[in-house]
PDB file of C-alpha atoms and ligand atoms in Angstrom:
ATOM      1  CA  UNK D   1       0.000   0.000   0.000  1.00  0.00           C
ATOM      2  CA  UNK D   2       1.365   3.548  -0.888  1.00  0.00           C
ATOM      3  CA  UNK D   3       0.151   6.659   0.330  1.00  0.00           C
ATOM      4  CA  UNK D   4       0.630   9.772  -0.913  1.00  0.00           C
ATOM      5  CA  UNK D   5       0.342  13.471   0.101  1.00  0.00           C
ATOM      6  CA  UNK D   6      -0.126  16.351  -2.800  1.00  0.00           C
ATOM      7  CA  UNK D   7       2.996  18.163  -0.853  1.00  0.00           C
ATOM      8  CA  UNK D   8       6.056  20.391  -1.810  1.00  0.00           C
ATOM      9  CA  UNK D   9       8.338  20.062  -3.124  1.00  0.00           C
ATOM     10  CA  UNK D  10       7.422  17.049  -4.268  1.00  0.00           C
ATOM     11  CA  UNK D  11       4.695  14.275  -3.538  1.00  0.00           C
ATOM     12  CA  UNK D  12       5.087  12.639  -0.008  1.00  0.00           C
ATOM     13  CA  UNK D  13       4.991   9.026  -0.131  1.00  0.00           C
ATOM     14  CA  UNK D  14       4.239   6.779   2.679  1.00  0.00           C
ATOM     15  CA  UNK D  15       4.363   2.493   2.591  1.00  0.00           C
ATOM     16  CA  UNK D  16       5.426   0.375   4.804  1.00  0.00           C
ATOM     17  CA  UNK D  17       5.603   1.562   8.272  1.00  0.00           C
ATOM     18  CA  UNK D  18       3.379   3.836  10.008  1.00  0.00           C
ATOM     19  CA  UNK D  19       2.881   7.453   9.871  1.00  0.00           C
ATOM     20  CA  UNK D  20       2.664   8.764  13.583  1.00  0.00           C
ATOM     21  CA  UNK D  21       1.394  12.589  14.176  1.00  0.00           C
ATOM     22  CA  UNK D  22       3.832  14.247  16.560  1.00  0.00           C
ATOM     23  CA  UNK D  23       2.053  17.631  18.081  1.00  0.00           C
ATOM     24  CA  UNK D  24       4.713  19.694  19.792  1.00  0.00           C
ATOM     25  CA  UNK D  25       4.697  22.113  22.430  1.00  0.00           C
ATOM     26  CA  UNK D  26       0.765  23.123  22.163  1.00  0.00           C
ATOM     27  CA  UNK D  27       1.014  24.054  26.017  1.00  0.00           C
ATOM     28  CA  UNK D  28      -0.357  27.164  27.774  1.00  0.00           C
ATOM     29  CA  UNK D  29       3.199  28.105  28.405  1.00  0.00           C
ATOM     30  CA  UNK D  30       3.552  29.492  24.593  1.00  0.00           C
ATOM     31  CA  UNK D  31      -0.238  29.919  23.713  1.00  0.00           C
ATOM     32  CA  UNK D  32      -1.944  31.907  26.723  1.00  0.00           C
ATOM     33  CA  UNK D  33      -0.923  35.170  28.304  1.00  0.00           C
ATOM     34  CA  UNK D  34       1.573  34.946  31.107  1.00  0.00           C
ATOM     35  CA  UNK D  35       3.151  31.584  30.364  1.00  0.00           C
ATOM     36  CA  UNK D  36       6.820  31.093  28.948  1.00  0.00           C
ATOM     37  CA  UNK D  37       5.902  32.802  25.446  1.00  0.00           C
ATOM     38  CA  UNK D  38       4.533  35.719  26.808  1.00  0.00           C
ATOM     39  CA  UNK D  39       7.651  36.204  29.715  1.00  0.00           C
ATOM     40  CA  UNK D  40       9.933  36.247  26.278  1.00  0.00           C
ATOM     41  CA  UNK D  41       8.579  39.465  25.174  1.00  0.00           C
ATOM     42  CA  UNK D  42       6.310  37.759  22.582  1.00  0.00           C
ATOM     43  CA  UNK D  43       2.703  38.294  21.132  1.00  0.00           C
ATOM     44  CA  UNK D  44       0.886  35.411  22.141  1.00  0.00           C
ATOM     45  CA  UNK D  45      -2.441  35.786  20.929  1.00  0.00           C
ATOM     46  CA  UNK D  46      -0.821  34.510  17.288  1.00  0.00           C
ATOM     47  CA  UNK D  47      -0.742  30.956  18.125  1.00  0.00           C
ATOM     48  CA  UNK D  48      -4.072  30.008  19.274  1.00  0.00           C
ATOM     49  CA  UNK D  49      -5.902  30.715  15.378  1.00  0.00           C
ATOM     50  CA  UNK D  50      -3.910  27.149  14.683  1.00  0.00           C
ATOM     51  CA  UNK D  51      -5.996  25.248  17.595  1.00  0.00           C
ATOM     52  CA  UNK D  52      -9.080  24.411  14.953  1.00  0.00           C
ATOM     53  CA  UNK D  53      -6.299  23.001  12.862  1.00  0.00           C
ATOM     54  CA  UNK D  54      -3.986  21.079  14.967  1.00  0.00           C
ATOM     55  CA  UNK D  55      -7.355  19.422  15.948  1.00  0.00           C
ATOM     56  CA  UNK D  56      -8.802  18.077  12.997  1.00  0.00           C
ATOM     57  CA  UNK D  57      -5.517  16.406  12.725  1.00  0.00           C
ATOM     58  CA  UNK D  58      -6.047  14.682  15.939  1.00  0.00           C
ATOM     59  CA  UNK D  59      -9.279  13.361  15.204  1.00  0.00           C
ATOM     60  CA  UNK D  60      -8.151  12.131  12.030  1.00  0.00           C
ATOM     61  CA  UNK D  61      -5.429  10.599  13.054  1.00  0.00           C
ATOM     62  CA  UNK D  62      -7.477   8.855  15.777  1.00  0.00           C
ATOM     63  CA  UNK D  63     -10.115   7.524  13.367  1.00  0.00           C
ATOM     64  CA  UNK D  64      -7.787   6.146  11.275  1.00  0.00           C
ATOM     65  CA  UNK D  65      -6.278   4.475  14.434  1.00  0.00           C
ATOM     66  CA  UNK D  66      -2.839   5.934  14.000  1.00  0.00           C
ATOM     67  CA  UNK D  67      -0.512   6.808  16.592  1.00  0.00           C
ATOM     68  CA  UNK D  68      -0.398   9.918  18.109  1.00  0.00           C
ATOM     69  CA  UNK D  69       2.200  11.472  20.340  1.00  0.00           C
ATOM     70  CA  UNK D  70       2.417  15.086  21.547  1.00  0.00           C
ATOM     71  CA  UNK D  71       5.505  16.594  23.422  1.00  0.00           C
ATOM     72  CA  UNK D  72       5.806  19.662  26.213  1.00  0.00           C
ATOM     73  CA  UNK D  73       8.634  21.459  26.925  1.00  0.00           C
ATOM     74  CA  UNK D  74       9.623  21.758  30.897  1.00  0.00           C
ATOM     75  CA  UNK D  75      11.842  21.195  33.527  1.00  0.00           C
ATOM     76  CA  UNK D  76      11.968  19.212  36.792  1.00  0.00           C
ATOM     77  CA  UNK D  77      10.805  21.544  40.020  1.00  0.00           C
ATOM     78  CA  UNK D  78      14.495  21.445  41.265  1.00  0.00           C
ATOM     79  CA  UNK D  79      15.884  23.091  37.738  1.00  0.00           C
ATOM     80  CA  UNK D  80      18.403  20.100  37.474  1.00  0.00           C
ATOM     81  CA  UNK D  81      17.991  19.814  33.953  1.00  0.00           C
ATOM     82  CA  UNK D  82      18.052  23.316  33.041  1.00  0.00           C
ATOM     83  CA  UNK D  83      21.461  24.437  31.727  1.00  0.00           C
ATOM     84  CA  UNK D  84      22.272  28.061  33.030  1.00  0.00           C
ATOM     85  CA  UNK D  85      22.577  29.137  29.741  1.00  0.00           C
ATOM     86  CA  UNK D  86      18.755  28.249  28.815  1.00  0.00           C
ATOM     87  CA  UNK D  87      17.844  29.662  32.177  1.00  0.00           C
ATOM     88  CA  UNK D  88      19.526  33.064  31.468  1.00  0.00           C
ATOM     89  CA  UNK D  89      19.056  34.020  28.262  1.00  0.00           C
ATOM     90  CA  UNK D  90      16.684  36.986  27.451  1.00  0.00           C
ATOM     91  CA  UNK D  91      16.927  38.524  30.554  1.00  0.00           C
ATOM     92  CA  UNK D  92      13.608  38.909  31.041  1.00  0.00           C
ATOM     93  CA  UNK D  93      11.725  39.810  34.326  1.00  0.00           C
ATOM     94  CA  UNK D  94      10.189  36.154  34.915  1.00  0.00           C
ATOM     95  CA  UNK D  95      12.425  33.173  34.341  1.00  0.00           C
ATOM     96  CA  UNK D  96      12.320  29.205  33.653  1.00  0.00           C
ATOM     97  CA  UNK D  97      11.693  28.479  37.642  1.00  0.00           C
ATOM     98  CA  UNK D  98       9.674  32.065  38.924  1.00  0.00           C
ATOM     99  CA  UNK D  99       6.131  32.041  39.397  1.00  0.00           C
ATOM    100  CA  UNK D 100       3.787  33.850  37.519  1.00  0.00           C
ATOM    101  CA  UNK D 101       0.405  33.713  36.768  1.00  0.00           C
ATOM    102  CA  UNK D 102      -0.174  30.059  35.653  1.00  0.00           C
ATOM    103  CA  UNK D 103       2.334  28.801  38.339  1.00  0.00           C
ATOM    104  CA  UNK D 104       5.983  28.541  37.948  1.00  0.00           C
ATOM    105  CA  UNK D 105       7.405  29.481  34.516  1.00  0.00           C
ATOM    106  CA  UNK D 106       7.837  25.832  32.330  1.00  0.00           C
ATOM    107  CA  UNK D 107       7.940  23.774  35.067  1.00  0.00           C
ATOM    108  CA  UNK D 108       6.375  20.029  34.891  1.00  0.00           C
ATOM    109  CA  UNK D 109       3.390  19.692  36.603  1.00  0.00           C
ATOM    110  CA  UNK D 110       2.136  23.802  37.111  1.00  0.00           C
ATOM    111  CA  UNK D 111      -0.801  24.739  35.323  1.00  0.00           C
ATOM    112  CA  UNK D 112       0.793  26.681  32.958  1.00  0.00           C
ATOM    113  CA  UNK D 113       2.862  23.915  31.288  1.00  0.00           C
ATOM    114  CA  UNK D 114      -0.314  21.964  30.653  1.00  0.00           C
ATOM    115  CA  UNK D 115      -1.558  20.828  26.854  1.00  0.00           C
ATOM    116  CA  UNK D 116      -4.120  23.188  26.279  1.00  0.00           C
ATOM    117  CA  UNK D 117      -8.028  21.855  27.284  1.00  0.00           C
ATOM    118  CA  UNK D 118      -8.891  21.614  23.567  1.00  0.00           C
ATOM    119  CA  UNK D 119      -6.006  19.625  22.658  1.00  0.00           C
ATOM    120  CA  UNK D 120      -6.046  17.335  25.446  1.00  0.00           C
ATOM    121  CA  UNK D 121      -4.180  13.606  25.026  1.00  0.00           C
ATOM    122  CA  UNK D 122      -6.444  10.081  25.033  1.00  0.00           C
ATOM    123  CA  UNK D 123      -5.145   7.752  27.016  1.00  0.00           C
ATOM    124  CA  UNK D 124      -2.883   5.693  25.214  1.00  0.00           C
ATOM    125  CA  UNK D 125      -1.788   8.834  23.365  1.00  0.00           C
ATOM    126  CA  UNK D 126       2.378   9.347  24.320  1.00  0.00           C
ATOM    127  CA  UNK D 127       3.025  12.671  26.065  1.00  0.00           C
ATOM    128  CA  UNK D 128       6.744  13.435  26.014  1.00  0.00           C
ATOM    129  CA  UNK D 129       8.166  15.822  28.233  1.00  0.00           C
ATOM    130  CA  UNK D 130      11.378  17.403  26.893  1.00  0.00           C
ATOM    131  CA  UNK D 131      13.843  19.713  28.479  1.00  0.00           C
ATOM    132  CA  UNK D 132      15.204  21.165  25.231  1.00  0.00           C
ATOM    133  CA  UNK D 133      13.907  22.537  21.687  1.00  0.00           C
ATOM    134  CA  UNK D 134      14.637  19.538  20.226  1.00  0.00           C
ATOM    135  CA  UNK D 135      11.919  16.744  20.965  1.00  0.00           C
ATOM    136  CA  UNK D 136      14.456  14.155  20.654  1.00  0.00           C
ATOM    137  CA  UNK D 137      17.289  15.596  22.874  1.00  0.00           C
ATOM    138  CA  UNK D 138      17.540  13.871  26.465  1.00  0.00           C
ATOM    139  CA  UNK D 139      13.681  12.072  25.679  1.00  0.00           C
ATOM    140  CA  UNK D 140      12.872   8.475  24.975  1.00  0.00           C
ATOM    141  CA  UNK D 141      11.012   9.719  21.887  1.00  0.00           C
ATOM    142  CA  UNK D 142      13.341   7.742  18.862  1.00  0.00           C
ATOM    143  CA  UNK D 143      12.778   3.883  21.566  1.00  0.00           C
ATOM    144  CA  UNK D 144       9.051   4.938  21.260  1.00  0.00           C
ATOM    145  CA  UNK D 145       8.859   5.950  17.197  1.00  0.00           C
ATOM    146  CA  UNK D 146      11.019   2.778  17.164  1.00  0.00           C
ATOM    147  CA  UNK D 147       8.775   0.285  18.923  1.00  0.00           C
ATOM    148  CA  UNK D 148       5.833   1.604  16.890  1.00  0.00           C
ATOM    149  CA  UNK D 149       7.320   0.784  13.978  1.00  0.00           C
ATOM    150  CA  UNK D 150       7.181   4.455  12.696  1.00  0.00           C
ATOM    151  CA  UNK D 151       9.110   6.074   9.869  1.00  0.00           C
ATOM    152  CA  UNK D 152       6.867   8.976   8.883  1.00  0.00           C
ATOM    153  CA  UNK D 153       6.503  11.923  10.788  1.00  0.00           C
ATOM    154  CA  UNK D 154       3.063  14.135   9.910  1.00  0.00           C
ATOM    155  CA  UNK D 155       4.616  17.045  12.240  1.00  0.00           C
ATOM    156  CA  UNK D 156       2.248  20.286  14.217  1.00  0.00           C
ATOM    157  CA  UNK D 157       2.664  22.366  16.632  1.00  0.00           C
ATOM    158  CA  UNK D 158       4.496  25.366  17.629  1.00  0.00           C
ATOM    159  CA  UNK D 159       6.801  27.142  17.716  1.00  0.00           C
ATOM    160  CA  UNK D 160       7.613  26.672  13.669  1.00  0.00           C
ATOM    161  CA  UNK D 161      11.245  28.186  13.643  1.00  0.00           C
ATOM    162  CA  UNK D 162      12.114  27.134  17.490  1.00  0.00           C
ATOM    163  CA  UNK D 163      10.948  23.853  18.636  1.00  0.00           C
ATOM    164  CA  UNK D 164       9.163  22.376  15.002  1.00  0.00           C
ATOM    165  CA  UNK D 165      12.122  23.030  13.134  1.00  0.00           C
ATOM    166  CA  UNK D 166      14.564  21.893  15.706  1.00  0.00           C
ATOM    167  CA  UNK D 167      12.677  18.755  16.357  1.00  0.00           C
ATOM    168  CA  UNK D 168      11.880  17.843  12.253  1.00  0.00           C
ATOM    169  CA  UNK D 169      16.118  18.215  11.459  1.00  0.00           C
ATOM    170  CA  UNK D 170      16.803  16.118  14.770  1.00  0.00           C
ATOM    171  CA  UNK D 171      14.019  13.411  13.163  1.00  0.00           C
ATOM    172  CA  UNK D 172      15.442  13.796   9.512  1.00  0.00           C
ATOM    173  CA  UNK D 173      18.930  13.251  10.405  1.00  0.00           C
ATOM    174  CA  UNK D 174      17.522  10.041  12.470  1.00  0.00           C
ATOM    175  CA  UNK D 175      15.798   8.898   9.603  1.00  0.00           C
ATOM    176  CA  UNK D 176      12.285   9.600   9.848  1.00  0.00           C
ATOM    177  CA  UNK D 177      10.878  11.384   6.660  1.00  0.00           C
ATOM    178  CA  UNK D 178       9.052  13.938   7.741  1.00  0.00           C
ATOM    179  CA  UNK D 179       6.237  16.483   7.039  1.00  0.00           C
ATOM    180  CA  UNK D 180       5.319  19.884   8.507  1.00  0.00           C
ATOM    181  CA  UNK D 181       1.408  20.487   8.119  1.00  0.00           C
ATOM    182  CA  UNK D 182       1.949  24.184   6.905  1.00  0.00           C
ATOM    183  CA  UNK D 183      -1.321  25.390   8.864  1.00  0.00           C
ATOM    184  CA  UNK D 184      -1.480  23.250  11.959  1.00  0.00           C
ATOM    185  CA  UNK D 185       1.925  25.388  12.983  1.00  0.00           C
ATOM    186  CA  UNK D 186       2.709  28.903  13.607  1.00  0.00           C
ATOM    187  CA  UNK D 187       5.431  31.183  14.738  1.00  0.00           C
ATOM    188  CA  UNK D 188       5.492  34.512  16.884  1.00  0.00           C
ATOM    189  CA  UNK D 189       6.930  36.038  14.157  1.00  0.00           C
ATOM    190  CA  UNK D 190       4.834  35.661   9.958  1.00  0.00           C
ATOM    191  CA  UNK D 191       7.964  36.099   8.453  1.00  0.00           C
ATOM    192  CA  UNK D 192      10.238  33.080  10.343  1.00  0.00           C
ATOM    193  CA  UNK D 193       7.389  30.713   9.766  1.00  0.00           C
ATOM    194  CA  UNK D 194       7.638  31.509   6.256  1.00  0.00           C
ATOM    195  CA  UNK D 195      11.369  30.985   5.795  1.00  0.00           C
ATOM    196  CA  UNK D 196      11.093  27.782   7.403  1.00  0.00           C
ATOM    197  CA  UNK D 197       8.886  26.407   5.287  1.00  0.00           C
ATOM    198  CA  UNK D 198      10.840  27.773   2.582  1.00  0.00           C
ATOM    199  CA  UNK D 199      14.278  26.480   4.505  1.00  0.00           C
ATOM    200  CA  UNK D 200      12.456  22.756   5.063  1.00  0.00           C
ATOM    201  CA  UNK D 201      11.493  21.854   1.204  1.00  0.00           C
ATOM    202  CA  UNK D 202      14.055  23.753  -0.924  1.00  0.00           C
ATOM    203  CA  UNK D 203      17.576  21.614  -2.064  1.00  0.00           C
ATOM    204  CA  UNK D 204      15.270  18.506  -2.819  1.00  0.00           C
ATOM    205  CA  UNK D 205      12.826  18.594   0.234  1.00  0.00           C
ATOM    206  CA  UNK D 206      16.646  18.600   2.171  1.00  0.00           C
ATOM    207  CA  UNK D 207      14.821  18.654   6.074  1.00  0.00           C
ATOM    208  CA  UNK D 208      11.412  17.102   4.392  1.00  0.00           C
ATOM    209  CA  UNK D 209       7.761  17.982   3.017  1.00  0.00           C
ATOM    210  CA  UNK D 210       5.593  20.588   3.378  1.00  0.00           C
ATOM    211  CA  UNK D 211       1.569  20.132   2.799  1.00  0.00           C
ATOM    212  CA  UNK D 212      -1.893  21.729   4.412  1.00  0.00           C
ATOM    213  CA  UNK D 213      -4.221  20.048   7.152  1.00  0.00           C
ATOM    214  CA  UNK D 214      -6.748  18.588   4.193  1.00  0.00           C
ATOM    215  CA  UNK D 215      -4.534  17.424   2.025  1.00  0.00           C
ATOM    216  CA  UNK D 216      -3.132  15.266   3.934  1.00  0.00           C
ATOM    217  CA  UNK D 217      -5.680  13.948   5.931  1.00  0.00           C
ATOM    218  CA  UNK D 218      -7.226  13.080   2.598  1.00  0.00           C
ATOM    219  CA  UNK D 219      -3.974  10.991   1.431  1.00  0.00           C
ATOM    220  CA  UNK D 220      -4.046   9.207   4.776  1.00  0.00           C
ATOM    221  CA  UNK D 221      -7.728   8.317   4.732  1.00  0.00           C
ATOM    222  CA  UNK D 222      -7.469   7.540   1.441  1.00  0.00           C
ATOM    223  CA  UNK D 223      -4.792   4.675   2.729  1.00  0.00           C
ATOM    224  CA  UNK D 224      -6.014   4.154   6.267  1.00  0.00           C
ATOM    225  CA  UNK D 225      -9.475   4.395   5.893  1.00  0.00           C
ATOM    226  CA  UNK D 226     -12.157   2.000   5.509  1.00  0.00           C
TER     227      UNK D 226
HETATM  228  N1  TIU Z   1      10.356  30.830  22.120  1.00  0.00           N
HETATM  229  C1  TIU Z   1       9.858  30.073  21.156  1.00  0.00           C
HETATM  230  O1  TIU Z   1       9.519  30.542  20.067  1.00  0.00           O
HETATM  231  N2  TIU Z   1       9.683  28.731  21.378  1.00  0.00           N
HETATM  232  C2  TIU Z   1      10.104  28.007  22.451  1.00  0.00           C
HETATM  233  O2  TIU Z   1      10.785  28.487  23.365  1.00  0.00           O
HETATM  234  N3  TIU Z   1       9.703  26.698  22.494  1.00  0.00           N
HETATM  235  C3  TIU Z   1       8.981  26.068  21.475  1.00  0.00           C
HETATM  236  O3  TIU Z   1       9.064  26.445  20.304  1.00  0.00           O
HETATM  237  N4  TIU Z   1       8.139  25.103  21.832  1.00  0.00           N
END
């Protein structure tokens, strides 16, 4: 059986193994005021118009009984994973560790580091927790991909330059072929989503694919479904 996406730069092909969606980050830390996002300096009000999207995803991906596994960035209460250098950077008012509004800044387990209500994992869904940008640095994520049997990634989430983009080269260079669905992910900032889209599928598709929410639901239920 052979899948395959309408996606740039050229068609996406899936056989074999099985696709698995990975959501990343969709936390309250980077989409509500006074999480992580919003102690950076940024506008956070951008992110939530991709919540309809990142959705439909989900509950396609569930119908068609595929795996699903969504990650959140954090650290443990005692900071011990948090290099100095993360922990510093930006100088901002509220760090990794303070408390603010939602509880203490990207810490596991406070309110604010929570998936968002509408995006909320089934059980049997994987939820990763990851101390870096990267969902694969310091995380069991590759065993679990592995023991699935996964070599397609169908990739959301946010942030599109920062966590999406380090987490799709971290899965390319491990193998996975991978695709970013170009409106279940945003950015803080219009213009860095856009170049890295443009970054991911120019050389050849050199990190991977690029394709929208209904295309590619319709080349997986056109494979997966009954
Ligand atoms: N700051 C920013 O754009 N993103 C992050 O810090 N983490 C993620 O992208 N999840």
């Amino acid at each position: 059986m052979t899948v395959i996406i309408e996606a740039k730069p050229y068609p996406y092909l899936l056989s074999a193994k099985k696709p698995c969606l990975l959501v990343i980050d969709m936390q309250r830390d980077f989409i509500e005021p006074g999480g992580f996002g919003d102690a950076l300096g940024n506008d956070v009000s951008r992110l939530s118009a991709i919540i309809p999207t990142v959705k439909k995803l989900i509950y396609g991906f569930r119908q068609l009984h595929l795996p699903i596994v969504h990650t959140r960035e954090c650290h443990k209460a005692d900071l011990s994973d948090c290099p100095p250098s993360k922990l510093n950077r930006g100088g901002s008012t509220l760090k990794i560790g303070d408390s603010g509004p939602m509880g203490r800044i990207l810490i596991d387990g406070e309110p604010g580091n929570a998936l968002i209500d509408e995006l909320r994992p089934l059980p049997g869904e994987l939820e990763i927790t990851k101390p870096g940008k990267g969902s694969f640095y310091n995380t069991d994520l590759h065993i679990h991909l592995q023991n699935l049997q996964v070599s397609h990634l169908i990739i959301a989430g946010v942030t599109t330059e920062v966590c999406v983009q380090t987490t799709m080269r971290e899965a390319n260079d491990r193998g996975y072929e991978c695709l970013l669905v170009e409106d279940a992910t945003e950015s803080y900032f219009a213009e860095f989503k856009r170049a890295t889209l443009d970054m991911i599928v120019a050389q050849g598709g050199i990190v991977g694919w690029v394709a929208n929410c209904e295309k590619t639901l319709k080349g997986l239920e056109q494979a997966y479904g009954q």
